[in-house]
Amino acid sequence: MTQMPTIARQPDHPVAPQFPARWSPRSFTDRSLTMDEILTLLEAARWAPSASNHQPWRLVWALRDEPGFTAIHAALTGNNLTWAGKAAALIVVASKDTVLNRDSVEVPNRTAGFDTGAAWMSLALQAQTMGLAAHAMGGFDQAALAAAVALPGGHTLHCVVAVGEQGPVTALPEDLAAREKPSGRKPLSETTRHGRF
Ligand SMILES: Cc1cc2nc3c(=O)[nH]c(=O)nc-3n(C[C@H](O)[C@H](O)[C@H](O)COP(=O)(O)O)c2cc1C
């Protein structure tokens, strides 16, 4: 019998259940993703808001057993190498650093990272709606990942997202199994202020 971790997160104030229910597990089953599922995940990211609707995010994806997946996986570092290879897909989240201004000059897009964060979260919540898990990883080798996806100049790598069906805790090595549970959050009093800092 598979043993799934209990979702026991309690928000301090009432919120839509998808927010505390989403979390980042490391165990994935062998289930593959269909092309339709991948397109649905990417479509969710597509509808994220962005400054002037520039949509600076760039997502590069590969399915398990594809050479692209192996190349992205090999660019991961630390513990990520241990568990992320079981994901059904790896999605590299990058952004274009500049936009064309009114004079057709490429200028820095200072909200590119912010907008791309919104796109990743849309994808993660879509995954959850589909009964899938999405786990972002900032632990990767910049040069190796850039080479793996042929990152063009003027782009920034943000993270790699592992997506798949959540697997049993027992499939993980002991050290990772011990951490396979939803984390808590700082109280609002630590991260928010009324009016000014
Ligand atoms: C940008 C980013 C980078 C992250 N990098 C890693 C990583 O390299 N390895 C990992 O196991 N988890 C990584 N995480 C997952 C976080 O540790 C996790 O989201 C956080 O602890 C909150 O837990 P939750 O997503 O389960 O709610 C990353 C998350 C984000 C958003």
Short mmCIF file of C-alpha atoms and ligand atoms in Angstrom, two decimals:
data_model
loop_
_atom_site.label_atom_id
_atom_site.label_comp_id
_atom_site.label_asym_id
_atom_site.label_seq_id
_atom_site.Cartn_x
_atom_site.Cartn_y
_atom_site.Cartn_z
CA MET A 1 0.00 0.00 0.00
CA THR A 2 1.35 3.41 -0.87
CA GLN A 3 1.78 5.79 2.03
CA MET A 4 0.96 9.39 1.18
CA PRO A 5 1.80 12.20 3.56
CA THR A 6 -1.10 13.84 5.32
CA ILE A 7 -1.91 17.39 4.27
CA ALA A 8 -2.28 19.10 7.62
CA ARG A 9 -1.66 22.73 6.84
CA GLN A 10 -3.98 25.07 8.69
CA PRO A 11 -4.21 28.64 7.41
CA ASP A 12 -4.57 31.34 10.10
CA HIS A 13 -7.33 33.00 8.07
CA PRO A 14 -9.84 31.46 5.68
CA VAL A 15 -8.46 31.05 2.14
CA ALA A 16 -9.40 28.97 -0.90
CA PRO A 17 -8.29 25.42 -0.10
CA GLN A 18 -5.89 25.15 -3.05
CA PHE A 19 -3.37 27.49 -1.41
CA PRO A 20 -2.50 25.51 1.74
CA ALA A 21 -3.10 22.22 -0.12
CA ARG A 22 -0.37 22.87 -2.71
CA TRP A 23 3.07 21.73 -1.66
CA SER A 24 6.30 20.43 -3.15
CA PRO A 25 6.78 16.68 -2.76
CA ARG A 26 9.86 14.85 -4.06
CA SER A 27 8.43 11.40 -4.69
CA PHE A 28 6.86 10.71 -8.08
CA THR A 29 5.18 7.63 -9.53
CA ASP A 30 6.07 6.16 -12.93
CA ARG A 31 3.04 7.76 -14.56
CA SER A 32 3.92 9.70 -17.71
CA LEU A 33 2.30 12.94 -18.79
CA THR A 34 0.34 13.16 -22.03
CA MET A 35 0.94 15.92 -24.52
CA ASP A 36 -2.47 17.34 -23.65
CA GLU A 37 -1.50 17.52 -19.99
CA ILE A 38 1.76 19.30 -20.78
CA LEU A 39 -0.07 21.78 -22.99
CA THR A 40 -2.62 22.41 -20.24
CA LEU A 41 0.16 23.16 -17.75
CA LEU A 42 1.85 25.53 -20.18
CA GLU A 43 -1.50 27.13 -21.02
CA ALA A 44 -2.08 27.95 -17.35
CA ALA A 45 1.28 29.74 -17.25
CA ARG A 46 0.38 31.56 -20.44
CA TRP A 47 -2.51 33.36 -18.74
CA ALA A 48 -0.39 34.85 -15.98
CA PRO A 49 -0.44 38.64 -15.68
CA SER A 50 2.66 40.64 -16.64
CA ALA A 51 3.72 44.27 -16.87
CA SER A 52 2.40 45.75 -20.13
CA ASN A 53 1.44 42.18 -21.02
CA HIS A 54 5.02 41.51 -22.15
CA GLN A 55 4.84 37.85 -21.04
CA PRO A 56 8.59 37.60 -20.46
CA TRP A 57 8.56 33.98 -19.24
CA ARG A 58 10.09 31.29 -21.43
CA LEU A 59 9.38 27.65 -20.56
CA VAL A 60 11.42 24.77 -21.98
CA TRP A 61 10.05 21.34 -21.20
CA ALA A 62 11.04 17.74 -21.71
CA LEU A 63 9.37 14.44 -20.87
CA ARG A 64 11.09 11.66 -18.94
CA ASP A 65 12.98 9.34 -21.31
CA GLU A 66 13.62 12.17 -23.78
CA PRO A 67 17.23 13.27 -24.30
CA GLY A 68 16.23 16.82 -23.33
CA PHE A 69 15.07 15.54 -19.93
CA THR A 70 18.40 13.82 -19.35
CA ALA A 71 20.28 17.01 -20.22
CA ILE A 72 18.16 19.19 -17.90
CA HIS A 73 18.35 16.63 -15.12
CA ALA A 74 22.13 16.45 -15.38
CA ALA A 75 22.31 20.21 -14.74
CA LEU A 76 20.60 19.86 -11.34
CA THR A 77 22.69 19.93 -8.19
CA GLY A 78 22.68 18.39 -4.73
CA ASN A 79 19.69 16.35 -3.60
CA ASN A 80 17.73 17.43 -6.66
CA LEU A 81 19.77 14.96 -8.70
CA THR A 82 18.55 12.15 -6.46
CA TRP A 83 14.81 12.62 -6.74
CA ALA A 84 13.95 14.80 -9.76
CA GLY A 85 14.87 12.15 -12.32
CA LYS A 86 11.66 10.30 -11.45
CA ALA A 87 9.45 13.26 -12.45
CA ALA A 88 7.30 12.83 -15.54
CA ALA A 89 8.51 16.15 -16.94
CA LEU A 90 11.08 18.79 -16.19
CA ILE A 91 10.18 22.36 -17.12
CA VAL A 92 12.89 25.01 -17.21
CA VAL A 93 11.54 28.43 -16.26
CA ALA A 94 13.50 31.31 -17.79
CA SER A 95 12.72 34.87 -18.77
CA LYS A 96 13.68 37.34 -21.46
CA ASP A 97 15.57 40.19 -19.77
CA THR A 98 14.60 43.04 -22.08
CA VAL A 99 11.64 44.54 -23.93
CA LEU A 100 11.39 46.83 -26.93
CA ASN A 101 10.55 50.38 -25.87
CA ARG A 102 8.57 52.88 -27.96
CA ASP A 103 11.74 53.81 -29.84
CA SER A 104 12.33 50.14 -30.69
CA VAL A 105 15.31 49.99 -28.35
CA GLU A 106 15.80 46.91 -26.16
CA VAL A 107 15.67 48.08 -22.54
CA PRO A 108 15.78 46.06 -19.31
CA ASN A 109 12.43 44.63 -18.25
CA ARG A 110 12.64 45.14 -14.51
CA THR A 111 9.54 43.07 -13.77
CA ALA A 112 10.57 40.02 -15.83
CA GLY A 113 11.38 37.93 -12.75
CA PHE A 114 8.21 39.01 -10.94
CA ASP A 115 6.02 38.17 -13.95
CA THR A 116 7.76 34.84 -14.47
CA GLY A 117 7.11 33.96 -10.83
CA ALA A 118 3.41 34.48 -11.46
CA ALA A 119 3.60 32.15 -14.48
CA TRP A 120 5.27 29.38 -12.46
CA MET A 121 2.66 29.65 -9.73
CA SER A 122 -0.15 29.42 -12.28
CA LEU A 123 1.46 26.26 -13.63
CA ALA A 124 1.85 24.83 -10.13
CA LEU A 125 -1.79 25.47 -9.22
CA GLN A 126 -2.92 24.00 -12.55
CA ALA A 127 -0.86 20.89 -11.83
CA GLN A 128 -2.55 20.58 -8.45
CA THR A 129 -5.99 20.90 -10.07
CA MET A 130 -5.03 17.98 -12.35
CA GLY A 131 -3.99 15.80 -9.43
CA LEU A 132 -0.31 16.35 -10.20
CA ALA A 133 2.52 17.79 -8.13
CA ALA A 134 4.95 20.51 -9.23
CA HIS A 135 8.21 21.14 -7.38
CA ALA A 136 10.44 24.10 -8.30
CA MET A 137 14.22 23.81 -7.98
CA GLY A 138 16.70 26.64 -7.88
CA GLY A 139 19.49 24.14 -7.29
CA PHE A 140 21.10 23.80 -10.71
CA ASP A 141 24.37 24.60 -12.42
CA GLN A 142 23.79 27.80 -14.42
CA ALA A 143 26.23 27.03 -17.22
CA ALA A 144 25.15 23.41 -17.55
CA LEU A 145 21.45 24.27 -17.66
CA ALA A 146 22.04 27.10 -20.13
CA ALA A 147 23.87 24.64 -22.39
CA ALA A 148 21.21 21.96 -21.90
CA VAL A 149 18.42 24.21 -23.21
CA ALA A 150 20.52 26.34 -25.58
CA LEU A 151 19.59 29.46 -23.59
CA PRO A 152 19.80 32.51 -25.86
CA GLY A 153 21.71 35.61 -24.70
CA GLY A 154 19.63 38.18 -22.81
CA HIS A 155 17.69 35.51 -20.93
CA THR A 156 17.78 34.49 -17.25
CA LEU A 157 17.29 31.02 -15.82
CA HIS A 158 15.07 30.97 -12.74
CA CYS A 159 14.31 27.38 -11.86
CA VAL A 160 13.55 23.88 -13.06
CA VAL A 161 10.11 22.51 -12.19
CA ALA A 162 9.62 18.78 -11.69
CA VAL A 163 6.06 17.70 -12.50
CA GLY A 164 4.37 14.35 -12.10
CA GLU A 165 2.00 12.26 -10.07
CA GLN A 166 2.99 12.23 -6.43
CA GLY A 167 4.51 8.94 -5.31
CA PRO A 168 4.84 7.15 -1.98
CA VAL A 169 7.18 8.40 0.72
CA THR A 170 8.66 4.92 0.87
CA ALA A 171 10.15 5.34 -2.62
CA LEU A 172 12.53 8.02 -1.33
CA PRO A 173 15.89 7.51 0.38
CA GLU A 174 15.65 7.84 4.16
CA ASP A 175 16.92 11.42 4.44
CA LEU A 176 14.49 12.71 1.82
CA ALA A 177 11.60 10.62 3.18
CA ALA A 178 12.02 12.37 6.54
CA ARG A 179 11.47 15.73 4.80
CA GLU A 180 8.52 14.63 2.65
CA LYS A 181 5.82 16.67 4.32
CA PRO A 182 4.19 20.06 3.81
CA SER A 183 6.06 22.91 5.47
CA GLY A 184 4.64 25.72 7.56
CA ARG A 185 4.75 29.47 7.00
CA LYS A 186 5.88 32.54 8.91
CA PRO A 187 3.00 34.41 10.53
CA LEU A 188 1.58 37.36 8.57
CA SER A 189 3.08 39.64 11.23
CA GLU A 190 6.59 38.77 9.96
CA THR A 191 5.95 39.35 6.26
CA THR A 192 3.32 42.06 6.05
CA ARG A 193 2.91 45.60 7.38
CA HIS A 194 -0.08 47.92 7.47
CA GLY A 195 0.78 51.12 5.61
CA ARG A 196 4.60 51.20 5.85
CA PHE A 197 7.59 49.16 6.97
C1 LIG B 1 12.54 29.39 -6.78
C2 LIG B 1 12.48 28.14 -5.95
C3 LIG B 1 13.61 27.36 -5.81
C4 LIG B 1 13.55 26.17 -5.09
N1 LIG B 1 14.65 25.34 -5.08
C5 LIG B 1 14.52 24.09 -4.57
C6 LIG B 1 15.55 23.13 -4.76
O1 LIG B 1 16.58 23.38 -5.39
N2 LIG B 1 15.36 21.91 -4.23
C7 LIG B 1 14.22 21.55 -3.55
O2 LIG B 1 14.12 20.41 -3.12
N3 LIG B 1 13.22 22.44 -3.38
C8 LIG B 1 13.34 23.68 -3.87
N4 LIG B 1 12.30 24.59 -3.76
C9 LIG B 1 11.09 24.22 -3.02
C10 LIG B 1 10.97 25.01 -1.73
O3 LIG B 1 11.89 24.53 -0.80
C11 LIG B 1 9.52 24.95 -1.23
O4 LIG B 1 8.67 25.54 -2.17
C12 LIG B 1 9.37 25.64 0.11
O5 LIG B 1 10.09 24.97 1.11
C13 LIG B 1 7.93 25.72 0.54
O6 LIG B 1 7.37 24.44 0.56
P1 LIG B 1 6.08 24.02 -0.27
O7 LIG B 1 6.32 24.36 -1.73
O8 LIG B 1 6.00 22.52 -0.07
O9 LIG B 1 4.92 24.76 0.26
C14 LIG B 1 12.35 25.78 -4.45
C15 LIG B 1 11.22 26.61 -4.56
C16 LIG B 1 11.28 27.76 -5.30
C17 LIG B 1 10.01 28.60 -5.45
#
